[in-house]
CSV table of C-alpha atoms and ligand atoms in Angstrom, one decimal:
chain,number,residue,atom,x,y,z
B,1,MET,CA,28.8,37.0,30.3
B,2,PHE,CA,32.3,36.1,28.7
B,3,THR,CA,32.8,32.5,29.6
B,4,GLN,CA,36.4,32.9,30.8
B,5,GLU,CA,35.3,35.6,33.3
B,6,ARG,CA,32.5,33.5,34.4
B,7,ALA,CA,34.6,30.5,35.1
B,8,ILE,CA,37.1,32.7,37.2
B,9,LEU,CA,34.2,34.2,39.2
B,10,GLU,CA,32.3,31.1,39.7
B,11,PHE,CA,35.5,29.4,41.0
B,12,GLU,CA,36.1,32.1,43.6
B,13,ARG,CA,32.4,31.7,44.7
B,14,LYS,CA,32.7,27.9,44.9
B,15,PHE,CA,36.2,27.3,46.4
B,16,GLY,CA,36.6,30.7,48.3
B,17,HIS,CA,39.9,31.6,46.8
B,18,SER,CA,41.3,32.7,43.6
B,19,ALA,CA,42.0,30.6,40.5
B,20,SER,CA,45.6,30.4,39.2
B,21,PHE,CA,44.8,29.3,35.6
B,22,VAL,CA,42.0,29.1,33.3
B,23,VAL,CA,42.1,26.6,30.3
B,24,ARG,CA,39.9,26.5,27.4
B,25,ALA,CA,39.3,23.8,24.7
B,26,PRO,CA,37.0,24.3,21.8
B,27,GLY,CA,34.3,22.3,20.2
B,28,ARG,CA,34.6,21.6,16.4
B,29,VAL,CA,32.5,21.3,13.1
B,30,ASN,CA,33.9,19.3,10.2
B,31,LEU,CA,33.9,21.2,6.8
B,32,ILE,CA,34.5,18.1,4.9
B,33,GLY,CA,36.2,14.7,5.3
B,34,GLU,CA,33.6,12.5,7.1
B,35,HIS,CA,34.0,9.0,8.4
B,36,THR,CA,37.6,9.2,6.9
B,37,ASP,CA,39.7,9.7,10.0
B,38,TYR,CA,39.5,6.0,11.0
B,39,ASN,CA,40.4,5.0,7.5
B,40,ASP,CA,43.8,6.8,7.9
B,41,GLY,CA,42.4,9.4,5.5
B,42,PHE,CA,41.9,13.4,5.5
B,43,VAL,CA,39.6,15.5,7.4
B,44,LEU,CA,39.2,19.4,7.3
B,45,PRO,CA,37.5,20.5,10.5
B,46,ILE,CA,37.5,24.0,12.2
B,47,ALA,CA,37.6,24.6,16.1
B,48,ILE,CA,34.5,26.8,16.8
B,49,ASP,CA,33.9,29.7,19.2
B,50,ARG,CA,32.2,27.4,21.6
B,51,ALA,CA,34.1,25.7,24.4
B,52,VAL,CA,34.8,24.2,27.7
B,53,TRP,CA,36.5,26.4,30.1
B,54,ILE,CA,38.1,25.4,33.3
B,55,ALA,CA,39.2,27.7,36.1
B,56,LEU,CA,41.7,25.8,38.3
B,57,GLY,CA,43.0,26.5,41.9
B,58,PRO,CA,46.5,26.0,43.0
B,59,PRO,CA,47.8,22.4,43.0
B,60,THR,CA,46.2,20.8,46.1
B,61,THR,CA,48.8,19.2,48.4
B,62,THR,CA,46.8,16.0,48.1
B,63,GLN,CA,46.3,13.8,45.0
B,64,GLN,CA,42.7,14.8,44.8
B,65,VAL,CA,41.1,16.3,41.7
B,66,ILE,CA,38.1,18.2,43.0
B,67,LEU,CA,35.6,19.4,40.3
B,68,HIS,CA,32.3,21.4,39.9
B,69,SER,CA,30.5,21.6,36.6
B,70,MET,CA,28.2,24.7,36.5
B,71,GLU,CA,26.0,23.4,33.6
B,72,LEU,CA,25.2,20.1,35.3
B,73,LYS,CA,25.2,21.6,38.7
B,74,ARG,CA,27.2,18.8,40.0
B,75,SER,CA,30.4,18.3,42.0
B,76,ALA,CA,32.6,15.3,41.8
B,77,GLU,CA,36.1,14.3,43.0
B,78,PHE,CA,38.6,11.4,42.6
B,79,SER,CA,42.2,10.5,43.6
B,80,LEU,CA,45.0,10.4,41.3
B,81,GLU,CA,46.5,7.6,43.4
B,82,ASN,CA,43.7,5.2,42.5
B,83,ILE,CA,41.6,6.2,39.6
B,84,LYS,CA,38.7,3.9,39.1
B,85,TYR,CA,36.0,3.7,36.5
B,86,GLU,CA,32.6,4.5,38.1
B,87,ASN,CA,30.3,5.3,35.2
B,88,GLN,CA,29.9,8.8,36.4
B,89,GLY,CA,29.2,10.5,33.1
B,90,TRP,CA,31.2,13.6,32.5
B,91,VAL,CA,33.7,13.0,35.3
B,92,GLU,CA,34.9,9.9,33.5
B,93,TYR,CA,36.4,11.9,30.5
B,94,ILE,CA,38.5,13.7,33.1
B,95,LYS,CA,39.5,10.5,34.8
B,96,GLY,CA,40.2,9.0,31.6
B,97,VAL,CA,42.5,11.7,30.6
B,98,ALA,CA,44.4,11.3,33.9
B,99,TRP,CA,44.5,7.6,33.5
B,100,ALA,CA,46.0,8.0,29.9
B,101,LEU,CA,48.5,10.5,31.1
B,102,GLN,CA,49.7,8.3,33.9
B,103,GLN,CA,49.9,5.4,31.5
B,104,ALA,CA,52.1,7.6,29.3
B,105,GLY,CA,54.5,8.4,32.3
B,106,TYR,CA,53.3,11.9,33.3
B,107,LEU,CA,53.5,12.7,37.0
B,108,LEU,CA,50.2,14.4,37.9
B,109,LYS,CA,49.3,17.0,40.5
B,110,GLY,CA,45.7,17.4,42.0
B,111,TRP,CA,43.8,20.4,41.4
B,112,GLU,CA,40.2,22.2,42.2
B,113,GLY,CA,38.5,23.0,39.0
B,114,LEU,CA,35.3,25.0,38.0
B,115,ILE,CA,33.9,24.0,34.6
B,116,VAL,CA,31.8,26.0,32.4
B,117,SER,CA,30.7,25.0,28.8
B,118,ASP,CA,28.8,26.6,26.1
B,119,ILE,CA,28.8,23.5,23.7
B,120,PRO,CA,25.5,21.8,23.4
B,121,VAL,CA,26.0,18.2,24.4
B,122,GLY,CA,24.9,15.5,22.1
B,123,ALA,CA,24.7,17.9,19.1
B,124,GLY,CA,27.8,16.4,17.4
B,125,LEU,CA,30.0,19.3,18.1
B,126,SER,CA,32.5,17.2,20.2
B,127,SER,CA,31.8,18.5,23.6
B,128,SER,CA,33.5,15.5,25.0
B,129,ALA,CA,36.7,16.0,22.9
B,130,ALA,CA,36.7,19.6,24.2
B,131,LEU,CA,36.4,18.3,27.7
B,132,GLU,CA,39.2,15.9,27.3
B,133,LEU,CA,41.6,18.6,25.9
B,134,ALA,CA,40.6,21.1,28.6
B,135,ALA,CA,41.5,18.4,31.1
B,136,ALA,CA,44.9,17.7,29.5
B,137,ARG,CA,45.7,21.4,29.5
B,138,ALA,CA,44.6,21.7,33.1
B,139,PHE,CA,46.8,18.9,34.2
B,140,ALA,CA,49.6,20.3,32.1
B,141,ALA,CA,49.3,23.6,33.9
B,142,VAL,CA,49.2,22.4,37.4
B,143,SER,CA,51.6,19.6,36.9
B,144,GLY,CA,54.2,21.6,34.9
B,145,TYR,CA,54.7,19.7,31.8
B,146,PRO,CA,54.9,21.3,28.4
B,147,TRP,CA,51.9,21.3,26.1
B,148,GLU,CA,52.4,19.0,23.1
B,149,ALA,CA,49.2,19.5,21.0
B,150,ILE,CA,49.5,16.2,19.0
B,151,LYS,CA,50.4,14.1,22.1
B,152,MET,CA,47.5,15.6,24.0
B,153,ALA,CA,45.1,14.8,21.2
B,154,GLN,CA,46.1,11.2,21.2
B,155,ILE,CA,45.7,11.1,25.1
B,156,GLY,CA,42.2,12.5,24.8
B,157,GLN,CA,41.4,9.8,22.1
B,158,GLN,CA,42.7,7.0,24.2
B,159,ALA,CA,40.7,8.2,27.2
B,160,GLU,CA,37.6,8.1,25.1
B,161,ARG,CA,38.2,4.8,23.5
B,162,GLU,CA,39.8,2.9,26.3
B,163,TRP,CA,38.2,4.6,29.4
B,164,VAL,CA,34.9,5.9,28.3
B,165,GLY,CA,34.4,3.0,25.7
B,166,VAL,CA,33.5,5.2,22.6
B,167,ASN,CA,35.6,4.0,19.5
B,168,CYS,CA,36.1,7.5,18.0
B,169,GLY,CA,38.8,8.6,15.5
B,170,ILE,CA,41.3,11.2,16.1
B,171,MET,CA,39.8,14.2,14.2
B,172,ASP,CA,37.8,15.8,17.2
B,173,GLN,CA,40.7,15.8,19.6
B,174,MET,CA,43.3,17.0,17.0
B,175,VAL,CA,41.3,20.1,15.9
B,176,SER,CA,40.4,20.9,19.6
B,177,ALA,CA,44.0,20.7,20.6
B,178,MET,CA,45.4,22.6,17.6
B,179,GLY,CA,42.9,24.5,15.4
B,180,HIS,CA,43.8,27.7,14.1
B,181,ALA,CA,41.6,30.9,14.2
B,182,GLY,CA,40.2,31.9,10.8
B,183,HIS,CA,41.3,28.5,9.3
B,184,GLY,CA,40.4,24.9,8.7
B,185,LEU,CA,42.8,22.3,9.9
B,186,LEU,CA,43.7,19.7,7.2
B,187,ILE,CA,44.6,16.7,9.0
B,188,ASP,CA,46.4,13.4,7.6
B,189,CYS,CA,45.0,11.0,10.1
B,190,ARG,CA,47.9,8.6,9.4
B,191,SER,CA,50.8,10.7,9.9
B,192,LEU,CA,49.1,13.3,11.9
B,193,LYS,CA,50.6,16.0,9.8
B,194,THR,CA,48.5,19.1,9.8
B,195,GLU,CA,48.2,22.2,7.5
B,196,SER,CA,46.3,25.2,8.4
B,197,VAL,CA,44.1,26.4,5.3
B,198,PRO,CA,42.5,30.0,5.4
B,199,LEU,CA,38.8,30.1,5.2
B,200,PRO,CA,37.5,31.8,1.9
B,201,PRO,CA,36.9,35.6,2.8
B,202,ASP,CA,33.4,36.8,3.1
B,203,ILE,CA,31.9,33.4,3.9
B,204,THR,CA,30.5,32.4,7.4
B,205,VAL,CA,30.2,28.8,8.6
B,206,VAL,CA,26.6,28.2,10.0
B,207,VAL,CA,25.8,25.2,12.2
B,208,LEU,CA,22.2,24.0,11.8
B,209,ASP,CA,21.1,21.7,14.6
B,210,THR,CA,18.1,19.5,13.5
B,211,ALA,CA,17.1,19.2,17.2
B,212,THR,CA,17.0,15.3,16.7
B,213,ARG,CA,19.4,13.0,18.7
B,214,ARG,CA,19.5,9.3,17.7
B,215,GLY,CA,20.0,6.4,19.9
B,216,LEU,CA,22.2,3.5,18.5
B,217,VAL,CA,24.6,6.0,17.0
B,218,ASP,CA,27.6,4.1,18.5
B,219,SER,CA,26.4,0.8,17.2
B,220,ALA,CA,25.9,2.1,13.6
B,221,TYR,CA,29.4,3.8,13.8
B,222,ASN,CA,31.1,0.7,14.8
B,223,GLU,CA,29.2,-1.2,12.0
B,224,ARG,CA,30.5,1.4,9.6
B,225,ARG,CA,34.1,0.9,10.9
B,226,GLN,CA,33.8,-2.9,10.4
B,227,GLN,CA,32.7,-2.5,7.0
B,228,CYS,CA,35.5,-0.1,6.0
B,229,LYS,CA,37.9,-2.7,7.5
B,230,MET,CA,36.4,-5.6,5.5
B,231,ALA,CA,36.8,-3.3,2.4
B,232,ALA,CA,40.6,-2.6,3.2
B,233,ARG,CA,41.0,-6.5,3.7
B,234,PHE,CA,39.6,-7.1,0.3
B,235,PHE,CA,42.0,-4.6,-1.3
B,236,GLY,CA,44.7,-6.1,0.7
B,237,VAL,CA,45.8,-2.8,2.2
B,238,PRO,CA,46.0,-1.5,5.9
B,239,ALA,CA,43.3,1.0,5.4
B,240,LEU,CA,41.0,2.4,2.7
B,241,ARG,CA,43.3,5.5,2.5
B,242,ASP,CA,45.5,3.3,0.5
B,243,VAL,CA,43.1,2.6,-2.3
B,244,SER,CA,43.1,5.1,-5.4
B,245,GLN,CA,40.0,5.7,-7.5
B,246,THR,CA,41.5,3.7,-10.3
B,247,GLU,CA,42.2,0.6,-8.1
B,248,PHE,CA,38.7,1.0,-6.9
B,249,ASP,CA,37.2,1.1,-10.2
B,250,ALA,CA,39.3,-1.9,-11.4
B,251,LYS,CA,38.5,-4.2,-8.6
B,252,ALA,CA,35.4,-3.1,-6.6
B,253,GLU,CA,32.7,-5.0,-8.6
B,254,ALA,CA,33.4,-8.1,-6.7
B,255,LEU,CA,32.9,-6.3,-3.5
B,256,ASP,CA,29.4,-7.0,-1.5
B,257,PRO,CA,27.2,-4.2,-2.4
B,258,VAL,CA,26.9,-2.5,1.0
B,259,VAL,CA,30.7,-2.5,1.4
B,260,PHE,CA,31.2,-1.3,-2.2
B,261,ARG,CA,29.1,1.8,-1.4
B,262,ARG,CA,30.8,2.4,1.9
B,263,SER,CA,34.2,2.2,0.2
B,264,ARG,CA,33.2,4.3,-2.6
B,265,HIS,CA,32.2,7.1,0.0
B,266,VAL,CA,35.5,7.0,1.7
B,267,ILE,CA,37.6,7.0,-1.4
B,268,GLY,CA,35.6,9.8,-2.8
B,269,GLU,CA,35.6,11.7,0.4
B,270,ASN,CA,39.4,11.6,0.7
B,271,ILE,CA,39.7,13.0,-2.7
B,272,ARG,CA,37.1,15.7,-2.1
B,273,THR,CA,38.8,16.8,1.1
B,274,LEU,CA,42.1,17.3,-0.5
B,275,GLN,CA,40.4,19.2,-3.4
B,276,ALA,CA,38.6,21.3,-0.8
B,277,ALA,CA,41.7,22.4,0.9
B,278,ASN,CA,43.2,23.2,-2.6
B,279,VAL,CA,40.2,25.5,-3.6
B,280,MET,CA,40.2,27.1,-0.1
B,281,SER,CA,43.7,28.2,-0.7
B,282,GLN,CA,42.6,29.7,-4.0
B,283,LYS,CA,39.7,31.5,-2.0
B,284,ASP,CA,37.2,29.8,-4.2
B,285,ALA,CA,33.9,29.4,-2.1
B,286,MET,CA,31.9,28.2,-5.0
B,287,LYS,CA,33.9,25.1,-5.7
B,288,LEU,CA,34.3,24.5,-2.0
B,289,GLY,CA,30.5,24.7,-1.6
B,290,GLN,CA,30.1,22.1,-4.7
B,291,LEU,CA,32.5,19.7,-2.9
B,292,ILE,CA,30.4,20.1,0.4
B,293,ASN,CA,27.2,19.4,-1.4
B,294,ALA,CA,28.7,16.3,-3.1
B,295,SER,CA,30.0,15.0,0.5
B,296,HIS,CA,26.3,15.2,1.7
B,297,VAL,CA,25.0,13.1,-1.4
B,298,SER,CA,27.7,10.4,-0.8
B,299,LEU,CA,27.1,10.4,3.0
B,300,ARG,CA,23.4,10.0,2.5
B,301,ASP,CA,23.4,7.4,-0.3
B,302,ASP,CA,26.5,5.5,-0.1
B,303,PHE,CA,27.5,5.7,3.7
B,304,GLU,CA,23.9,5.9,4.8
B,305,VAL,CA,24.4,8.0,7.8
B,306,SER,CA,22.0,10.7,7.2
B,307,SER,CA,18.3,11.0,8.5
B,308,PRO,CA,15.2,12.6,7.1
B,309,GLU,CA,15.6,15.7,9.4
B,310,LEU,CA,19.3,16.1,8.2
B,311,ASP,CA,18.3,15.7,4.6
B,312,GLN,CA,15.5,18.3,5.1
B,313,MET,CA,17.9,20.8,7.0
B,314,VAL,CA,20.4,20.4,4.1
B,315,ASP,CA,17.7,21.0,1.5
B,316,CYS,CA,16.5,24.1,3.4
B,317,ALA,CA,19.9,25.4,3.3
B,318,GLN,CA,20.7,24.7,-0.1
B,319,GLN,CA,17.5,26.4,-1.4
B,320,GLU,CA,19.0,29.8,-0.2
B,321,SER,CA,20.9,31.8,-2.8
B,322,ALA,CA,23.3,33.0,-0.3
B,323,CYS,CA,24.3,29.3,0.5
B,324,TYR,CA,27.4,27.9,-1.3
B,325,GLY,CA,27.1,24.5,0.1
B,326,ALA,CA,25.5,22.2,2.9
B,327,ARG,CA,25.9,18.9,4.3
B,328,LEU,CA,25.6,16.8,7.3
B,329,THR,CA,28.5,17.1,9.9
B,330,GLY,CA,30.1,14.6,12.4
B,331,ALA,CA,29.0,11.1,12.8
B,332,GLY,CA,25.4,11.7,11.3
B,333,PHE,CA,21.9,10.0,12.0
B,334,GLY,CA,20.9,13.3,13.9
B,335,GLY,CA,22.6,16.3,15.3
B,336,CYS,CA,24.0,19.1,13.0
B,337,ALA,CA,24.5,20.0,9.3
B,338,ILE,CA,26.7,22.9,8.3
B,339,ALA,CA,26.3,25.6,5.6
B,340,LEU,CA,28.8,27.8,4.0
B,341,VAL,CA,26.9,31.2,3.7
B,342,ASP,CA,27.6,34.5,2.2
B,343,SER,CA,28.6,36.6,5.3
B,344,SER,CA,26.5,39.6,4.1
B,345,ALA,CA,23.4,37.5,4.1
B,346,VAL,CA,23.6,35.4,7.3
B,347,GLN,CA,20.8,36.8,9.1
B,348,ASN,CA,18.3,36.6,6.4
B,349,PHE,CA,19.7,32.8,5.7
B,350,THR,CA,19.2,31.9,9.5
B,351,GLU,CA,15.7,33.3,9.7
B,352,THR,CA,14.5,31.8,6.5
B,353,VAL,CA,16.1,28.3,7.3
B,354,THR,CA,14.6,28.4,10.8
B,355,ILE,CA,11.1,29.0,9.4
B,356,ASN,CA,11.3,26.4,6.4
B,357,TYR,CA,12.8,23.8,8.5
B,358,ARG,CA,10.1,24.3,11.3
B,359,THR,CA,7.3,24.3,8.7
B,360,ALA,CA,8.7,20.9,7.1
B,361,THR,CA,9.5,18.9,10.2
B,362,GLY,CA,7.6,20.6,13.1
B,363,LEU,CA,10.9,20.8,15.0
B,364,PRO,CA,12.5,24.1,16.1
B,365,PRO,CA,16.1,24.0,14.9
B,366,GLU,CA,19.0,25.8,16.7
B,367,ILE,CA,21.3,27.7,14.5
B,368,TYR,CA,24.9,28.8,15.5
B,369,VAL,CA,26.8,31.2,13.5
B,370,CYS,CA,30.5,30.2,14.0
B,371,THR,CA,33.9,31.6,13.8
B,372,ALA,CA,37.0,29.4,13.5
B,373,THR,CA,39.1,29.6,16.6
B,374,ASP,CA,42.5,28.6,18.0
B,375,GLY,CA,42.7,25.2,19.7
B,376,ALA,CA,43.2,24.5,23.4
B,377,THR,CA,44.8,27.6,25.3
B,378,MET,CA,46.0,28.2,28.9
B,379,THR,CA,46.1,31.6,30.8
B,380,SER,CA,47.9,32.2,34.1
B,381,ILE,CA,45.9,34.5,36.2
W,1,GLA,C1,32.6,11.3,15.1
W,1,GLA,C2,33.9,10.7,15.6
W,1,GLA,C3,35.2,11.1,14.6
W,1,GLA,C4,34.6,11.1,13.2
W,1,GLA,C5,33.3,11.5,12.9
W,1,GLA,C6,32.9,11.1,11.4
W,1,GLA,O1,32.5,12.7,15.3
W,1,GLA,O2,34.3,11.1,16.9
W,1,GLA,O3,36.4,10.6,14.9
W,1,GLA,O4,34.9,9.6,12.9
W,1,GLA,O5,32.3,10.8,13.8
W,1,GLA,O6,33.6,11.7,10.6
């Protein structure tokens, strides 16, 4: 069933009256620009047609937020007068958003909400950023403040970093807040300026889930951030974004070999991302695919965030003639790869890749054929 309708119906069933609003915030995949956001660099993600939906009731007279998640079959509630961290999983993302909004001076009202989602959790498609942005839209709807997408992305990131305790960059929240249907969103992660870049015609973005989830992703991610910081210190700049290829070539030899490779990835990836936006504007799917392939090699060999299964999946995809390019997407170590595929051959591509990946690894992949959608939306009912 269409998820917006499902949220509205389930709300009525659960709370015994009609919802007043329904909000939606999408998950994302990143076309290119990986591990560049926390280096003040460039990213080029799309918001996908998988989302978190919340149907919400009229503002409650009290300061309670009363929630029910359909997927998890769990209910929870908290008071806006005294928000406490209780390690309650998904609810903490919503509490974190409420806390960050209050810190920023917003006066919030309570609500009842029914949450449904079709973003797989843990696959690297940013189900948590989507939940944060859906919560921010829900608070905006009931509390009556205007929707400011960039500010709300920052609120979501603050919730995730300071409340939930995951040290993420700004990419996921930005694209969930302000993606554009049919377009990638080029984000300058320093200025937060964005530009919508049309996807080349006749190509389809296919998400290839390896069916692997790695532990210790957070610690490996934090270690990469640390290494990038060390590199920036070595070059005497605020972030690796500020190092050009020429400066890198002139000085990098004196770097520790691991930090050398980490910085080579980030500097090259920023250049590739800007080139990707350029070739997309020229509708050049072939060149875009080559940049995507080069990104994977760099993530695998220099940034070292791939895994045998991700490499295998990328390999299976790249072997298909309908595939322009493929690479791991998101933080890495497990989760998903993406492929850019000729739209006329998507079905054959997904069938062949499924068989070949399963034969090579013994694992059943999940494949999602995606379209690029708009960022977070709100509808009054
Ligand atoms: C995770 C983080 C993002 C970004 C990517 C890597 O998805 O949440 O902010 O750093 O990893 O590009």
